[in-house]
CSV table of C-alpha atoms in Angstrom, one decimal:
chain,number,residue,atom,x,y,z
A,1,MET,CA,26.4,9.3,-32.4
A,2,SER,CA,27.5,12.7,-33.6
A,3,LEU,CA,31.0,14.1,-33.1
A,4,PHE,CA,29.8,16.1,-30.1
A,5,GLY,CA,27.6,13.5,-28.5
A,6,THR,CA,24.3,11.7,-28.9
A,7,THR,CA,21.0,13.1,-30.1
A,8,TYR,CA,18.2,10.8,-29.0
A,9,PRO,CA,14.8,10.7,-30.7
A,10,PRO,CA,12.5,12.9,-28.5
A,11,ILE,CA,9.8,11.3,-26.4
A,12,ASP,CA,6.6,13.2,-25.9
A,13,LEU,CA,5.2,12.4,-22.5
A,14,ASP,CA,1.7,13.0,-23.7
A,15,GLY,CA,0.6,9.5,-24.8
A,16,ALA,CA,3.9,7.8,-23.9
A,17,VAL,CA,3.7,4.3,-22.3
A,18,VAL,CA,5.7,4.2,-19.1
A,19,VAL,CA,6.4,1.1,-16.9
A,20,ILE,CA,7.6,1.6,-13.3
A,21,SER,CA,8.8,-1.2,-11.1
A,22,GLY,CA,8.2,-0.9,-7.4
A,23,GLY,CA,5.6,1.6,-8.3
A,24,GLY,CA,3.1,1.0,-5.5
A,25,ARG,CA,4.9,3.2,-2.9
A,26,GLY,CA,7.5,5.8,-2.3
A,27,ILE,CA,9.5,7.1,-5.3
A,28,GLY,CA,7.8,4.8,-7.7
A,29,ARG,CA,4.3,6.0,-6.7
A,30,ALA,CA,5.4,9.6,-6.8
A,31,THR,CA,6.8,9.1,-10.2
A,32,ALA,CA,3.7,7.4,-11.5
A,33,GLU,CA,1.5,10.2,-10.2
A,34,LEU,CA,3.7,12.9,-11.7
A,35,ILE,CA,4.2,11.4,-15.1
A,36,ALA,CA,0.5,10.7,-15.5
A,37,THR,CA,-0.2,14.4,-15.1
A,38,ARG,CA,2.0,14.9,-18.2
A,39,GLY,CA,-0.3,12.7,-20.2
A,40,ALA,CA,1.6,9.4,-20.0
A,41,LEU,CA,0.0,6.0,-19.8
A,42,VAL,CA,1.5,4.6,-16.6
A,43,CYS,CA,1.9,0.8,-15.9
A,44,VAL,CA,2.7,0.3,-12.2
A,45,GLY,CA,4.4,-3.0,-11.4
A,46,ASP,CA,4.8,-4.2,-7.8
A,47,LEU,CA,5.2,-7.4,-5.9
A,48,ASP,CA,2.2,-6.4,-3.9
A,49,GLU,CA,-0.4,-6.5,-6.7
A,50,GLU,CA,-3.1,-5.0,-4.6
A,51,THR,CA,-1.0,-2.0,-3.8
A,52,ALA,CA,-0.1,-1.6,-7.5
A,53,VAL,CA,-3.8,-1.8,-8.5
A,54,ASP,CA,-4.8,0.7,-5.7
A,55,THR,CA,-2.1,3.1,-6.7
A,56,ALA,CA,-3.1,3.0,-10.4
A,57,ALA,CA,-6.8,3.4,-9.4
A,58,SER,CA,-5.9,6.5,-7.3
A,59,ILE,CA,-4.1,8.0,-10.4
A,60,GLY,CA,-7.1,7.4,-12.7
A,61,ALA,CA,-7.8,6.2,-16.2
A,62,ARG,CA,-4.2,6.8,-17.4
A,63,ALA,CA,-2.8,4.1,-15.1
A,64,ARG,CA,-2.8,0.3,-14.7
A,65,GLY,CA,-1.5,-1.9,-11.9
A,66,TYR,CA,0.2,-5.2,-12.3
A,67,ALA,CA,2.0,-7.9,-10.2
A,68,LEU,CA,5.7,-7.9,-10.7
A,69,ASP,CA,8.5,-9.7,-8.9
A,70,VAL,CA,11.6,-7.9,-10.2
A,71,THR,CA,13.9,-10.7,-9.2
A,72,SER,CA,12.2,-13.0,-11.7
A,73,ARG,CA,12.9,-12.8,-15.4
A,74,GLU,CA,9.7,-14.8,-16.1
A,75,SER,CA,7.7,-12.2,-14.1
A,76,TRP,CA,9.2,-9.4,-16.1
A,77,ASP,CA,8.5,-11.1,-19.3
A,78,VAL,CA,4.8,-11.6,-18.4
A,79,PHE,CA,4.5,-8.0,-17.2
A,80,VAL,CA,6.1,-6.6,-20.3
A,81,SER,CA,4.2,-8.8,-22.7
A,82,THR,CA,0.9,-7.8,-21.0
A,83,VAL,CA,1.7,-4.1,-21.2
A,84,ILE,CA,2.7,-4.4,-24.9
A,85,GLY,CA,-0.4,-6.5,-25.5
A,86,GLU,CA,-2.6,-3.6,-24.1
A,87,PHE,CA,-0.6,-0.6,-25.4
A,88,GLY,CA,1.5,-1.8,-28.3
A,89,HIS,CA,4.9,-0.7,-27.1
A,90,ILE,CA,6.9,0.8,-24.2
A,91,ASP,CA,8.5,4.2,-24.4
A,92,ILE,CA,10.0,4.6,-20.9
A,93,LEU,CA,11.2,2.1,-18.3
A,94,VAL,CA,11.8,3.2,-14.8
A,95,ASN,CA,13.7,0.6,-12.7
A,96,ASN,CA,12.7,1.8,-9.2
A,97,ALA,CA,12.2,-1.3,-7.0
A,98,GLY,CA,14.8,-1.5,-4.2
A,99,VAL,CA,15.5,-2.7,-0.7
A,100,MET,CA,17.9,-1.3,1.9
A,101,PRO,CA,18.7,-3.5,4.9
A,102,LEU,CA,20.9,-1.8,7.5
A,103,GLY,CA,23.4,-3.1,10.0
A,104,GLY,CA,26.9,-4.5,10.4
A,105,PHE,CA,28.3,-6.4,7.5
A,106,LEU,CA,29.2,-9.4,9.5
A,107,ASP,CA,25.7,-9.4,11.2
A,108,GLU,CA,23.8,-9.5,7.9
A,109,SER,CA,22.6,-12.9,6.8
A,110,ASP,CA,23.5,-14.3,3.4
A,111,ALA,CA,19.8,-14.5,2.6
A,112,THR,CA,19.4,-10.7,3.2
A,113,SER,CA,22.5,-9.9,1.2
A,114,ARG,CA,21.1,-12.1,-1.6
A,115,VAL,CA,17.8,-10.3,-1.5
A,116,THR,CA,19.6,-6.9,-1.8
A,117,LEU,CA,21.6,-7.9,-4.8
A,118,ASP,CA,18.7,-9.7,-6.5
A,119,VAL,CA,16.3,-6.7,-6.2
A,120,ASN,CA,18.8,-3.8,-6.6
A,121,VAL,CA,21.0,-5.4,-9.3
A,122,TRP,CA,19.2,-8.2,-11.0
A,123,GLY,CA,15.9,-6.3,-10.9
A,124,PRO,CA,17.3,-3.6,-13.4
A,125,ILE,CA,19.1,-6.3,-15.4
A,126,HIS,CA,16.0,-8.3,-15.9
A,127,GLY,CA,13.9,-5.2,-16.6
A,128,MET,CA,16.3,-3.9,-19.2
A,129,ARG,CA,16.6,-7.3,-20.9
A,130,ALA,CA,12.8,-7.6,-21.1
A,131,VAL,CA,12.2,-4.1,-22.4
A,132,LEU,CA,15.2,-3.0,-24.4
A,133,PRO,CA,14.7,-5.4,-27.4
A,134,GLY,CA,11.4,-3.6,-28.3
A,135,MET,CA,13.1,-0.2,-27.9
A,136,VAL,CA,16.0,-1.2,-30.1
A,137,ASP,CA,13.6,-2.5,-32.7
A,138,ARG,CA,11.8,0.9,-32.7
A,139,ARG,CA,15.1,2.8,-32.4
A,140,ARG,CA,13.7,5.0,-29.6
A,141,GLY,CA,13.2,4.7,-25.9
A,142,HIS,CA,14.5,5.8,-22.5
A,143,VAL,CA,15.5,3.8,-19.4
A,144,VAL,CA,15.8,5.3,-15.9
A,145,ASN,CA,17.6,3.3,-13.2
A,146,ILE,CA,17.0,4.6,-9.7
A,147,ALA,CA,20.4,4.2,-8.1
A,148,SER,CA,21.5,6.2,-5.1
A,149,MET,CA,24.3,8.4,-3.8
A,150,ALA,CA,25.2,5.1,-2.0
A,151,GLY,CA,26.4,4.1,-5.5
A,152,LYS,CA,29.1,6.7,-5.1
A,153,LEU,CA,29.6,7.2,-1.4
A,154,PRO,CA,30.3,4.2,0.9
A,155,VAL,CA,28.4,4.3,4.2
A,156,PRO,CA,29.2,2.1,7.3
A,157,GLY,CA,26.2,-0.3,8.0
A,158,MET,CA,25.2,-0.4,4.3
A,159,ALA,CA,28.0,-2.5,2.7
A,160,VAL,CA,26.0,-4.8,0.6
A,161,TYR,CA,23.5,-2.1,-0.3
A,162,ASN,CA,26.5,0.1,-1.3
A,163,ALA,CA,27.7,-2.8,-3.5
A,164,SER,CA,24.3,-3.1,-5.1
A,165,LYS,CA,24.0,0.6,-5.9
A,166,PHE,CA,27.6,0.8,-7.2
A,167,GLY,CA,26.5,-2.0,-9.5
A,168,ALA,CA,23.4,-0.2,-10.6
A,169,VAL,CA,25.5,2.9,-11.4
A,170,GLY,CA,28.0,0.9,-13.4
A,171,LEU,CA,25.2,-1.1,-15.2
A,172,SER,CA,23.6,2.2,-16.3
A,173,ALA,CA,26.8,3.8,-17.5
A,174,SER,CA,27.9,0.8,-19.6
A,175,ALA,CA,24.4,0.2,-21.1
A,176,ARG,CA,24.2,3.9,-21.9
A,177,VAL,CA,27.3,3.7,-24.1
A,178,GLU,CA,26.2,0.3,-25.6
A,179,PHE,CA,22.8,1.5,-26.8
A,180,ALA,CA,23.5,5.2,-27.6
A,181,ASP,CA,23.7,4.6,-31.3
A,182,LEU,CA,20.5,2.6,-31.3
A,183,GLY,CA,18.3,5.6,-30.2
A,184,VAL,CA,17.9,4.4,-26.7
A,185,SER,CA,19.1,6.4,-23.7
A,186,VAL,CA,19.9,5.1,-20.3
A,187,SER,CA,20.0,7.5,-17.3
A,188,ALA,CA,20.8,6.9,-13.6
A,189,VAL,CA,19.1,9.0,-10.9
A,190,LEU,CA,21.1,9.1,-7.6
A,191,PRO,CA,19.1,10.4,-4.7
A,192,SER,CA,20.5,11.1,-1.2
A,193,ALA,CA,18.4,10.0,1.7
A,194,VAL,CA,14.7,9.9,0.8
A,195,ARG,CA,11.8,10.0,3.2
A,196,THR,CA,10.3,6.6,2.3
A,197,GLY,CA,9.8,3.3,4.0
A,198,LEU,CA,13.4,2.4,3.1
A,199,SER,CA,14.7,5.0,5.5
A,200,SER,CA,12.2,4.3,8.3
A,201,GLY,CA,13.8,4.4,11.7
A,202,VAL,CA,16.9,6.2,10.5
A,203,PRO,CA,17.7,9.7,11.9
A,204,LEU,CA,17.8,11.9,8.8
A,205,GLY,CA,19.1,15.4,8.4
A,206,LYS,CA,21.9,16.5,10.7
A,207,GLY,CA,24.1,17.3,7.7
A,208,MET,CA,22.8,14.5,5.6
A,209,PRO,CA,21.0,15.8,2.5
A,210,THR,CA,17.4,14.6,2.7
A,211,VAL,CA,14.7,14.8,0.0
A,212,GLU,CA,11.0,13.9,-0.4
A,213,PRO,CA,10.0,11.2,-3.0
A,214,GLU,CA,8.2,13.9,-5.0
A,215,VAL,CA,11.6,15.7,-5.6
A,216,VAL,CA,13.1,12.5,-6.9
A,217,ALA,CA,10.1,11.9,-9.1
A,218,ARG,CA,10.6,15.3,-10.7
A,219,ALA,CA,14.2,14.4,-11.4
A,220,VAL,CA,13.1,11.2,-13.0
A,221,VAL,CA,10.6,12.9,-15.3
A,222,ASP,CA,13.1,15.6,-16.2
A,223,THR,CA,15.5,12.9,-17.6
A,224,VAL,CA,13.1,12.3,-20.4
A,225,ALA,CA,13.9,15.8,-21.7
A,226,HIS,CA,17.6,16.2,-21.0
A,227,ARG,CA,18.7,12.5,-21.1
A,228,ARG,CA,21.8,13.1,-19.0
A,229,ALA,CA,23.8,10.1,-17.9
A,230,GLU,CA,23.5,10.8,-14.2
A,231,THR,CA,21.3,13.1,-12.1
A,232,THR,CA,21.9,13.5,-8.4
A,233,VAL,CA,19.2,14.6,-6.0
A,234,PRO,CA,19.9,17.3,-4.7
A,235,ARG,CA,21.8,18.5,-7.8
A,236,TYR,CA,24.7,19.9,-5.8
A,237,LEU,CA,25.9,16.4,-5.0
A,238,ALA,CA,27.0,16.0,-8.6
A,239,GLY,CA,30.4,17.3,-7.5
A,240,TRP,CA,31.1,14.2,-5.3
A,241,ASP,CA,33.2,12.4,-7.9
A,242,LEU,CA,35.6,15.4,-8.0
A,243,VAL,CA,35.6,15.7,-4.2
A,244,ASP,CA,36.4,12.0,-3.9
A,245,ALA,CA,39.2,12.3,-6.4
A,246,VAL,CA,41.0,15.4,-5.1
A,247,VAL,CA,40.3,15.6,-1.3
A,248,PRO,CA,42.5,13.6,1.0
A,249,GLU,CA,40.9,10.7,2.8
A,250,TRP,CA,41.6,12.3,6.2
A,251,MET,CA,39.7,15.4,5.3
A,252,ILE,CA,36.8,13.3,4.0
A,253,ASN,CA,36.8,11.3,7.3
A,254,ILE,CA,36.4,14.5,9.2
A,255,GLY,CA,33.4,15.3,7.2
A,256,ARG,CA,32.0,11.9,7.8
A,257,ARG,CA,32.3,12.4,11.6
A,258,VAL,CA,30.6,15.8,11.3
A,259,VAL,CA,27.5,14.3,9.6
A,260,ASP,CA,27.7,11.1,11.7
A,261,ASP,CA,28.0,8.7,8.8
A,262,ARG,CA,27.8,5.7,11.2
A,263,ARG,CA,24.2,6.3,12.1
A,264,ALA,CA,23.1,3.2,10.2
A,265,LEU,CA,25.2,1.2,12.7
A,266,THR,CA,24.6,3.2,15.9
A,267,SER,CA,21.4,5.4,15.7
A,268,VAL,CA,18.7,3.4,14.0
A,269,ASP,CA,15.4,3.3,15.9
A,270,PRO,CA,14.6,-0.5,16.0
A,271,ASN,CA,10.9,0.2,16.7
A,272,GLY,CA,10.6,2.7,13.8
A,273,ARG,CA,12.3,0.3,11.4
A,274,ALA,CA,10.8,-3.0,12.7
A,275,ASP,CA,8.0,-3.4,10.1
A,276,TYR,CA,10.3,-2.7,7.2
A,277,GLU,CA,13.0,-5.1,8.4
A,278,LYS,CA,10.4,-7.8,9.1
A,279,ARG,CA,9.2,-7.5,5.5
A,280,VAL,CA,12.7,-7.9,4.2
A,281,ALA,CA,13.5,-10.8,6.5
A,282,ARG,CA,10.2,-12.6,5.7
A,283,GLN,CA,10.6,-12.3,2.0
A,284,ALA,CA,14.2,-13.4,2.2
A,285,GLU,CA,13.2,-16.5,4.0
A,286,ASN,CA,10.4,-17.2,1.5
A,287,GLY,CA,12.6,-16.5,-1.5
A,288,VAL,CA,10.4,-13.6,-2.5
A,289,ARG,CA,12.7,-10.7,-3.1
A,290,ASN,CA,10.9,-7.4,-3.8
A,291,PRO,CA,9.6,-5.9,-0.6
A,292,LYS,CA,8.4,-2.3,-1.0
């Protein structure tokens, strides 16, 4: 580390080997599609192996699809060893897999809360522990953890999800400092509401910044060049830490009422969200914890 900061070894996306968890749908798929256009070799991991393979096939010869349960360190180890066996190393890890149950804190089952923490916190932990040793040995590499503005901004009806994303932000920040002198960068991307299956049935807009998965994908790919610690999507949300520090709580609460921050408790369309919630509940009951 230099006096004025860290200079990381550059990574040329043309020919880079990239692994993406939860890559079959949503942000993961959009990222895989975009980064492949830059010449990268993309390895899509997803609990739904068929979806991972189909996504890779739609991208073309520069992509491969694999089964991956992010809550299992063994599954990560098999995935990573397979990728390294085929391509020799990993340049970029994108920890994208995530779940977002909604509802009252006291109404949420322990099994659902456990799923949320297992996927959103243990998923990145397992992924980093599986991939970072090779990056450290090569003294080059880049990790992107897809967190959320919910890792900065508490929202009623998302208490355990908030906890998981606060955890992902803290994990990223600490690991970034720990590995900076070893040539490996760790960046967190914090989207606002994203139009994917995770937000199905939730009324978006109405003062809540909302983005498409392709916009988040561009932010993920851009981190390979700038290596910033955090990137919010949209970018103007980067000022939230300052707002939270200096604006009185009563003023923030007025803003919350204006944007209806309780919509996760009061305004969710149960029909529109039913399929997603059933997948989460079914996989929680079965002990399989990476619904996408």
